[in-house]
mmCIF file with all atom_site columns, C-alpha atoms in Angstrom:
data_model
loop_
_atom_site.group_PDB
_atom_site.id
_atom_site.type_symbol
_atom_site.label_atom_id
_atom_site.label_alt_id
_atom_site.label_comp_id
_atom_site.label_asym_id
_atom_site.label_entity_id
_atom_site.label_seq_id
_atom_site.pdbx_PDB_ins_code
_atom_site.Cartn_x
_atom_site.Cartn_y
_atom_site.Cartn_z
_atom_site.occupancy
_atom_site.B_iso_or_equiv
_atom_site.pdbx_formal_charge
_atom_site.auth_seq_id
_atom_site.auth_comp_id
_atom_site.auth_asym_id
_atom_site.auth_atom_id
_atom_site.pdbx_PDB_model_num
ATOM 1   C CA . MET A 1 1   ? 288.346 50.625 -120.687 1.00 0.00 ? 140 MET A CA 1
ATOM 2   C CA . LEU A 1 2   ? 291.966 50.578 -118.834 1.00 0.00 ? 141 LEU A CA 1
ATOM 3   C CA . PRO A 1 3   ? 294.107 52.984 -118.741 1.00 0.00 ? 142 PRO A CA 1
ATOM 4   C CA . PRO A 1 4   ? 296.748 53.093 -121.234 1.00 0.00 ? 143 PRO A CA 1
ATOM 5   C CA . GLY A 1 5   ? 299.827 51.501 -120.325 1.00 0.00 ? 144 GLY A CA 1
ATOM 6   C CA . SER A 1 6   ? 298.111 48.662 -118.044 1.00 0.00 ? 145 SER A CA 1
ATOM 7   C CA . GLY A 1 7   ? 296.290 45.335 -118.727 1.00 0.00 ? 146 GLY A CA 1
ATOM 8   C CA . PRO A 1 8   ? 296.787 42.093 -117.959 1.00 0.00 ? 147 PRO A CA 1
ATOM 9   C CA . GLY A 1 9   ? 300.380 41.506 -117.091 1.00 0.00 ? 148 GLY A CA 1
ATOM 10  C CA . ILE A 1 10  ? 301.198 45.510 -116.446 1.00 0.00 ? 149 ILE A CA 1
ATOM 11  C CA . ALA A 1 11  ? 301.577 46.756 -113.091 1.00 0.00 ? 150 ALA A CA 1
ATOM 12  C CA . PRO A 1 12  ? 299.426 49.629 -112.797 1.00 0.00 ? 151 PRO A CA 1
ATOM 13  C CA . SER A 1 13  ? 301.566 52.971 -112.418 1.00 0.00 ? 152 SER A CA 1
ATOM 14  C CA . SER A 1 14  ? 300.843 55.624 -110.116 1.00 0.00 ? 153 SER A CA 1
ATOM 15  C CA . SER A 1 15  ? 302.502 58.441 -112.173 1.00 0.00 ? 154 SER A CA 1
ATOM 16  C CA . ALA A 1 16  ? 302.489 58.884 -115.815 1.00 0.00 ? 155 ALA A CA 1
ATOM 17  C CA . GLY A 1 17  ? 306.211 59.450 -115.540 1.00 0.00 ? 156 GLY A CA 1
ATOM 18  C CA . HIS A 1 18  ? 306.860 55.628 -114.588 1.00 0.00 ? 157 HIS A CA 1
ATOM 19  C CA . VAL A 1 19  ? 307.449 52.851 -117.698 1.00 0.00 ? 158 VAL A CA 1
ATOM 20  C CA . PRO A 1 20  ? 304.980 49.893 -116.852 1.00 0.00 ? 159 PRO A CA 1
ATOM 21  C CA . VAL A 1 21  ? 306.413 46.683 -115.187 1.00 0.00 ? 160 VAL A CA 1
ATOM 22  C CA . PRO A 1 22  ? 305.611 43.268 -116.481 1.00 0.00 ? 161 PRO A CA 1
ATOM 23  C CA . LEU A 1 23  ? 304.375 41.194 -113.529 1.00 0.00 ? 162 LEU A CA 1
ATOM 24  C CA . ALA A 1 24  ? 306.225 37.839 -113.084 1.00 0.00 ? 163 ALA A CA 1
ATOM 25  C CA . SER A 1 25  ? 304.069 34.852 -112.158 1.00 0.00 ? 164 SER A CA 1
ATOM 26  C CA . PRO A 1 26  ? 304.918 31.357 -110.856 1.00 0.00 ? 165 PRO A CA 1
ATOM 27  C CA . SER A 1 27  ? 303.881 30.272 -113.966 1.00 0.00 ? 166 SER A CA 1
ATOM 28  C CA . GLY A 1 28  ? 306.129 32.555 -116.230 1.00 0.00 ? 167 GLY A CA 1
ATOM 29  C CA . LEU A 1 29  ? 302.816 33.651 -117.918 1.00 0.00 ? 168 LEU A CA 1
ATOM 30  C CA . GLY A 1 30  ? 301.883 37.207 -117.766 1.00 0.00 ? 169 GLY A CA 1
ATOM 31  C CA . THR A 1 31  ? 298.632 36.702 -115.252 1.00 0.00 ? 170 THR A CA 1
ATOM 32  C CA . ALA A 1 32  ? 298.867 34.932 -112.535 1.00 0.00 ? 171 ALA A CA 1
ATOM 33  C CA . GLN A 1 33  ? 296.130 33.207 -110.348 1.00 0.00 ? 172 GLN A CA 1
ATOM 34  C CA . ILE A 1 34  ? 295.694 32.628 -106.778 1.00 0.00 ? 173 ILE A CA 1
ATOM 35  C CA . PRO A 1 35  ? 295.956 29.119 -106.069 1.00 0.00 ? 174 PRO A CA 1
ATOM 36  C CA . GLY A 1 36  ? 292.116 27.745 -104.803 1.00 0.00 ? 175 GLY A CA 1
ATOM 37  C CA . THR A 1 37  ? 290.977 31.268 -105.635 1.00 0.00 ? 176 THR A CA 1
ATOM 38  C CA . GLY A 1 38  ? 290.149 31.017 -109.376 1.00 0.00 ? 177 GLY A CA 1
ATOM 39  C CA . THR A 1 39  ? 290.505 34.675 -109.797 1.00 0.00 ? 178 THR A CA 1
ATOM 40  C CA . GLY A 1 40  ? 292.930 36.775 -111.694 1.00 0.00 ? 179 GLY A CA 1
ATOM 41  C CA . LEU A 1 41  ? 294.908 39.635 -110.606 1.00 0.00 ? 180 LEU A CA 1
ATOM 42  C CA . GLY A 1 42  ? 292.224 41.785 -110.377 1.00 0.00 ? 181 GLY A CA 1
ATOM 43  C CA . GLY A 1 43  ? 293.134 44.024 -107.394 1.00 0.00 ? 182 GLY A CA 1
ATOM 44  C CA . VAL A 1 44  ? 295.947 45.381 -105.807 1.00 0.00 ? 183 VAL A CA 1
ATOM 45  C CA . GLN A 1 45  ? 296.242 42.833 -102.730 1.00 0.00 ? 184 GLN A CA 1
ATOM 46  C CA . ASP A 1 46  ? 295.787 39.915 -105.322 1.00 0.00 ? 185 ASP A CA 1
ATOM 47  C CA . GLN A 1 47  ? 299.006 41.453 -107.305 1.00 0.00 ? 186 GLN A CA 1
ATOM 48  C CA . ASP A 1 48  ? 300.836 41.549 -103.661 1.00 0.00 ? 187 ASP A CA 1
ATOM 49  C CA . ARG A 1 49  ? 299.891 38.466 -102.636 1.00 0.00 ? 188 ARG A CA 1
ATOM 50  C CA . SER A 1 50  ? 301.291 36.907 -106.259 1.00 0.00 ? 189 SER A CA 1
ATOM 51  C CA . MET A 1 51  ? 304.170 38.507 -106.082 1.00 0.00 ? 190 MET A CA 1
ATOM 52  C CA . ALA A 1 52  ? 304.930 37.207 -102.371 1.00 0.00 ? 191 ALA A CA 1
ATOM 53  C CA . GLU A 1 53  ? 304.199 33.703 -103.567 1.00 0.00 ? 192 GLU A CA 1
ATOM 54  C CA . ALA A 1 54  ? 306.865 34.000 -106.508 1.00 0.00 ? 193 ALA A CA 1
ATOM 55  C CA . ASP A 1 55  ? 309.205 35.264 -104.364 1.00 0.00 ? 194 ASP A CA 1
ATOM 56  C CA . MET A 1 56  ? 309.064 32.730 -101.883 1.00 0.00 ? 195 MET A CA 1
ATOM 57  C CA . GLU A 1 57  ? 308.908 30.076 -104.644 1.00 0.00 ? 196 GLU A CA 1
ATOM 58  C CA . LEU A 1 58  ? 312.515 31.466 -105.544 1.00 0.00 ? 197 LEU A CA 1
ATOM 59  C CA . ILE A 1 59  ? 313.821 31.296 -102.112 1.00 0.00 ? 198 ILE A CA 1
ATOM 60  C CA . ARG A 1 60  ? 312.945 27.819 -101.665 1.00 0.00 ? 199 ARG A CA 1
ATOM 61  C CA . THR A 1 61  ? 314.649 27.055 -105.021 1.00 0.00 ? 200 THR A CA 1
ATOM 62  C CA . LYS A 1 62  ? 317.610 28.753 -103.835 1.00 0.00 ? 201 LYS A CA 1
ATOM 63  C CA . ARG A 1 63  ? 317.414 27.167 -100.612 1.00 0.00 ? 202 ARG A CA 1
ATOM 64  C CA . ALA A 1 64  ? 317.211 23.616 -102.129 1.00 0.00 ? 203 ALA A CA 1
ATOM 65  C CA . LEU A 1 65  ? 320.384 24.477 -104.071 1.00 0.00 ? 204 LEU A CA 1
ATOM 66  C CA . THR A 1 66  ? 322.017 25.434 -101.707 1.00 0.00 ? 205 THR A CA 1
ATOM 67  C CA . THR A 1 67  ? 321.314 23.026 -99.461  1.00 0.00 ? 206 THR A CA 1
ATOM 68  C CA . MET A 1 68  ? 322.074 19.965 -101.908 1.00 0.00 ? 207 MET A CA 1
ATOM 69  C CA . ALA A 1 69  ? 325.569 21.841 -102.840 1.00 0.00 ? 208 ALA A CA 1
ATOM 70  C CA . ALA A 1 70  ? 326.697 21.590 -99.015  1.00 0.00 ? 209 ALA A CA 1
ATOM 71  C CA . ALA A 1 71  ? 325.336 18.179 -98.537  1.00 0.00 ? 210 ALA A CA 1
ATOM 72  C CA . ALA A 1 72  ? 327.302 17.357 -101.862 1.00 0.00 ? 211 ALA A CA 1
ATOM 73  C CA . ALA A 1 73  ? 330.445 19.404 -100.515 1.00 0.00 ? 212 ALA A CA 1
ATOM 74  C CA . LEU A 1 74  ? 330.316 17.731 -97.069  1.00 0.00 ? 213 LEU A CA 1
ATOM 75  C CA . GLY A 1 75  ? 330.060 14.505 -98.408  1.00 0.00 ? 214 GLY A CA 1
ATOM 76  C CA . GLY A 1 76  ? 332.316 14.618 -101.282 1.00 0.00 ? 215 GLY A CA 1
ATOM 77  C CA . ASN A 1 77  ? 331.962 12.698 -104.726 1.00 0.00 ? 216 ASN A CA 1
ATOM 78  C CA . GLY A 1 78  ? 330.183 9.544  -104.247 1.00 0.00 ? 217 GLY A CA 1
ATOM 79  C CA . GLY A 1 79  ? 331.751 9.058  -100.776 1.00 0.00 ? 218 GLY A CA 1
ATOM 80  C CA . GLY A 1 80  ? 335.337 9.808  -101.993 1.00 0.00 ? 219 GLY A CA 1
ATOM 81  C CA . GLY A 1 81  ? 335.716 12.582 -99.384  1.00 0.00 ? 220 GLY A CA 1
ATOM 82  C CA . SER A 1 82  ? 338.818 13.707 -101.078 1.00 0.00 ? 221 SER A CA 1
ATOM 83  C CA . GLY A 1 83  ? 337.055 17.018 -102.039 1.00 0.00 ? 222 GLY A CA 1
ATOM 84  C CA . GLY A 1 84  ? 339.427 19.470 -100.587 1.00 0.00 ? 223 GLY A CA 1
ATOM 85  C CA . LYS A 1 85  ? 339.818 20.496 -96.966  1.00 0.00 ? 224 LYS A CA 1
ATOM 86  C CA . ASN A 1 86  ? 336.821 21.402 -94.814  1.00 0.00 ? 225 ASN A CA 1
ATOM 87  C CA . LYS A 1 87  ? 337.125 24.891 -93.791  1.00 0.00 ? 226 LYS A CA 1
ATOM 88  C CA . TYR A 1 88  ? 336.053 24.094 -90.277  1.00 0.00 ? 227 TYR A CA 1
ATOM 89  C CA . ARG A 1 89  ? 337.359 21.364 -88.031  1.00 0.00 ? 228 ARG A CA 1
ATOM 90  C CA . LYS A 1 90  ? 335.630 19.676 -85.628  1.00 0.00 ? 229 LYS A CA 1
ATOM 91  C CA . ARG A 1 91  ? 337.994 20.331 -82.521  1.00 0.00 ? 230 ARG A CA 1
ATOM 92  C CA . SER A 1 92  ? 338.701 16.987 -80.400  1.00 0.00 ? 231 SER A CA 1
ATOM 93  C CA . ARG A 1 93  ? 337.830 17.046 -76.948  1.00 0.00 ? 232 ARG A CA 1
ATOM 94  C CA . ALA A 1 94  ? 340.319 15.546 -74.605  1.00 0.00 ? 233 ALA A CA 1
ATOM 95  C CA . THR A 1 95  ? 339.100 12.298 -72.687  1.00 0.00 ? 234 THR A CA 1
ATOM 96  C CA . PRO A 1 96  ? 337.547 13.732 -69.473  1.00 0.00 ? 235 PRO A CA 1
ATOM 97  C CA . PRO A 1 97  ? 339.450 12.817 -66.504  1.00 0.00 ? 236 PRO A CA 1
ATOM 98  C CA . GLY A 1 98  ? 338.215 9.932  -64.311  1.00 0.00 ? 237 GLY A CA 1
ATOM 99  C CA . LYS A 1 99  ? 337.102 11.694 -61.087  1.00 0.00 ? 238 LYS A CA 1
ATOM 100 C CA . CYS A 1 100 ? 337.124 15.372 -59.666  1.00 0.00 ? 239 CYS A CA 1
ATOM 101 C CA . HIS A 1 101 ? 340.281 15.826 -57.594  1.00 0.00 ? 240 HIS A CA 1
ATOM 102 C CA . SER A 1 102 ? 338.684 17.374 -54.834  1.00 0.00 ? 241 SER A CA 1
ATOM 103 C CA . CYS A 1 103 ? 334.852 15.536 -54.394  1.00 0.00 ? 242 CYS A CA 1
ATOM 104 C CA . ASN A 1 104 ? 335.728 12.375 -56.599  1.00 0.00 ? 243 ASN A CA 1
ATOM 105 C CA . ILE A 1 105 ? 332.942 12.742 -58.649  1.00 0.00 ? 244 ILE A CA 1
ATOM 106 C CA . ARG A 1 106 ? 332.830 11.283 -61.915  1.00 0.00 ? 245 ARG A CA 1
ATOM 107 C CA . GLU A 1 107 ? 330.139 12.995 -64.012  1.00 0.00 ? 246 GLU A CA 1
ATOM 108 C CA . THR A 1 108 ? 330.122 16.834 -64.281  1.00 0.00 ? 247 THR A CA 1
ATOM 109 C CA . PRO A 1 109 ? 328.364 19.106 -67.147  1.00 0.00 ? 248 PRO A CA 1
ATOM 110 C CA . GLU A 1 110 ? 331.567 20.694 -67.544  1.00 0.00 ? 249 GLU A CA 1
ATOM 111 C CA . TRP A 1 111 ? 334.934 20.177 -66.214  1.00 0.00 ? 250 TRP A CA 1
ATOM 112 C CA . ARG A 1 112 ? 337.086 23.176 -64.739  1.00 0.00 ? 251 ARG A CA 1
ATOM 113 C CA . ARG A 1 113 ? 340.421 23.788 -63.991  1.00 0.00 ? 252 ARG A CA 1
ATOM 114 C CA . GLY A 1 114 ? 342.057 23.939 -60.377  1.00 0.00 ? 253 GLY A CA 1
ATOM 115 C CA . PRO A 1 115 ? 345.282 23.697 -58.397  1.00 0.00 ? 254 PRO A CA 1
ATOM 116 C CA . ASP A 1 116 ? 346.309 20.797 -60.286  1.00 0.00 ? 255 ASP A CA 1
ATOM 117 C CA . GLY A 1 117 ? 345.769 22.200 -63.814  1.00 0.00 ? 256 GLY A CA 1
ATOM 118 C CA . ALA A 1 118 ? 343.220 22.113 -66.320  1.00 0.00 ? 257 ALA A CA 1
ATOM 119 C CA . ARG A 1 119 ? 340.044 19.675 -66.367  1.00 0.00 ? 258 ARG A CA 1
ATOM 120 C CA . THR A 1 120 ? 340.670 18.623 -62.875  1.00 0.00 ? 259 THR A CA 1
ATOM 121 C CA . LEU A 1 121 ? 338.133 19.443 -60.943  1.00 0.00 ? 260 LEU A CA 1
ATOM 122 C CA . CYS A 1 122 ? 334.299 19.080 -61.654  1.00 0.00 ? 261 CYS A CA 1
ATOM 123 C CA . ASN A 1 123 ? 331.768 21.733 -62.205  1.00 0.00 ? 262 ASN A CA 1
ATOM 124 C CA . ALA A 1 124 ? 330.869 22.705 -58.439  1.00 0.00 ? 263 ALA A CA 1
ATOM 125 C CA . CYS A 1 125 ? 334.566 22.659 -57.289  1.00 0.00 ? 264 CYS A CA 1
ATOM 126 C CA . GLY A 1 126 ? 335.670 24.365 -59.915  1.00 0.00 ? 265 GLY A CA 1
ATOM 127 C CA . LEU A 1 127 ? 333.341 27.535 -59.381  1.00 0.00 ? 266 LEU A CA 1
ATOM 128 C CA . HIS A 1 128 ? 334.628 27.425 -55.869  1.00 0.00 ? 267 HIS A CA 1
ATOM 129 C CA . TYR A 1 129 ? 338.030 27.357 -56.610  1.00 0.00 ? 268 TYR A CA 1
ATOM 130 C CA . ALA A 1 130 ? 337.512 30.242 -58.873  1.00 0.00 ? 269 ALA A CA 1
ATOM 131 C CA . LYS A 1 131 ? 335.526 32.179 -56.112  1.00 0.00 ? 270 LYS A CA 1
ATOM 132 C CA . LEU A 1 132 ? 338.263 31.598 -53.494  1.00 0.00 ? 271 LEU A CA 1
ATOM 133 C CA . VAL A 1 133 ? 340.853 32.335 -56.259  1.00 0.00 ? 272 VAL A CA 1
ATOM 134 C CA . ARG A 1 134 ? 339.637 35.729 -56.848  1.00 0.00 ? 273 ARG A CA 1
ATOM 135 C CA . LYS A 1 135 ? 339.090 36.440 -53.355  1.00 0.00 ? 274 LYS A CA 1
ATOM 136 C CA . ARG A 1 136 ? 342.206 36.035 -52.584  1.00 0.00 ? 275 ARG A CA 1
ATOM 137 C CA . GLU A 1 137 ? 343.397 38.255 -55.454  1.00 0.00 ? 276 GLU A CA 1
ATOM 138 C CA . LYS A 1 138 ? 341.176 41.068 -54.607  1.00 0.00 ? 277 LYS A CA 1
ATOM 139 C CA . ALA A 1 139 ? 342.755 41.129 -50.968  1.00 0.00 ? 278 ALA A CA 1
ATOM 140 C CA . PHE A 1 140 ? 346.488 41.130 -52.705  1.00 0.00 ? 279 PHE A CA 1
ATOM 141 C CA . ALA A 1 141 ? 345.093 44.269 -54.659  1.00 0.00 ? 280 ALA A CA 1
ATOM 142 C CA . ASN A 1 142 ? 343.856 46.067 -51.698  1.00 0.00 ? 281 ASN A CA 1
ATOM 143 C CA . GLY A 1 143 ? 347.209 45.273 -50.004  1.00 0.00 ? 282 GLY A CA 1
ATOM 144 C CA . GLU A 1 144 ? 345.858 43.509 -47.230  1.00 0.00 ? 283 GLU A CA 1
ATOM 145 C CA . THR A 1 145 ? 347.251 40.177 -46.177  1.00 0.00 ? 284 THR A CA 1
ATOM 146 C CA . PRO A 1 146 ? 344.860 37.552 -47.188  1.00 0.00 ? 285 PRO A CA 1
ATOM 147 C CA . SER A 1 147 ? 343.497 35.114 -45.238  1.00 0.00 ? 286 SER A CA 1
ATOM 148 C CA . ILE A 1 148 ? 344.155 32.539 -47.945  1.00 0.00 ? 287 ILE A CA 1
ATOM 149 C CA . GLN A 1 149 ? 347.979 32.221 -48.452  1.00 0.00 ? 288 GLN A CA 1
ATOM 150 C CA . ARG A 1 150 ? 347.805 29.033 -50.561  1.00 0.00 ? 289 ARG A CA 1
ATOM 151 C CA . ILE A 1 151 ? 344.870 27.488 -52.302  1.00 0.00 ? 290 ILE A CA 1
ATOM 152 C CA . ASP A 1 152 ? 345.962 23.619 -52.575  1.00 0.00 ? 291 ASP A CA 1
ATOM 153 C CA . MET A 1 153 ? 343.630 20.427 -52.869  1.00 0.00 ? 292 MET A CA 1
ATOM 154 C CA . GLU A 1 154 ? 343.403 20.202 -49.204  1.00 0.00 ? 293 GLU A CA 1
ATOM 155 C CA . MET A 1 155 ? 342.160 23.956 -48.607  1.00 0.00 ? 294 MET A CA 1
ATOM 156 C CA . LEU A 1 156 ? 340.188 23.460 -50.960  1.00 0.00 ? 295 LEU A CA 1
ATOM 157 C CA . ARG A 1 157 ? 338.258 20.265 -49.600  1.00 0.00 ? 296 ARG A CA 1
ATOM 158 C CA . ALA A 1 158 ? 338.489 21.765 -46.407  1.00 0.00 ? 297 ALA A CA 1
ATOM 159 C CA . SER A 1 159 ? 336.470 24.808 -47.522  1.00 0.00 ? 298 SER A CA 1
ATOM 160 C CA . ALA A 1 160 ? 334.040 23.214 -49.174  1.00 0.00 ? 299 ALA A CA 1
ATOM 161 C CA . ARG A 1 161 ? 333.172 21.177 -46.060  1.00 0.00 ? 300 ARG A CA 1
ATOM 162 C CA . ALA A 1 162 ? 332.497 24.433 -44.595  1.00 0.00 ? 301 ALA A CA 1
ATOM 163 C CA . ALA A 1 163 ? 330.579 25.716 -47.133  1.00 0.00 ? 302 ALA A CA 1
ATOM 164 C CA . ASP A 1 164 ? 328.284 22.878 -46.796  1.00 0.00 ? 303 ASP A CA 1
#
């Protein structure tokens, strides 16, 4: 005999003051079965597993609906594309310069700022230039006369050759 307030579709209560809560199942019926086992909610472990499966099904459904809504918003209505402005705009990248102003290389992972302006040095030369600038600024801050008075392309090339 089951205690009062329990039975199929009713969660067991641990204290007498609680109200029994009906269990939700993936099928919407009062009792749920674990797929592949053929057993009902006989124990707490089966009950927890069924609740977890129901929760996961709810998450999957919401995720699918959200994904479809996002795809519809991006694609517009039937490919029209006039469905409002996109919140996130794609930044346009400037065309890469032809070659590094210091070493004349054409391909680099990142173009960096140099004495001639933005995106004029390859990654290696740009890092070397930044190091020289920091070294120069540190000397100025300490009240010393820096050994590097002016950093231009000729000086950068000579420094890079000396480092090799």
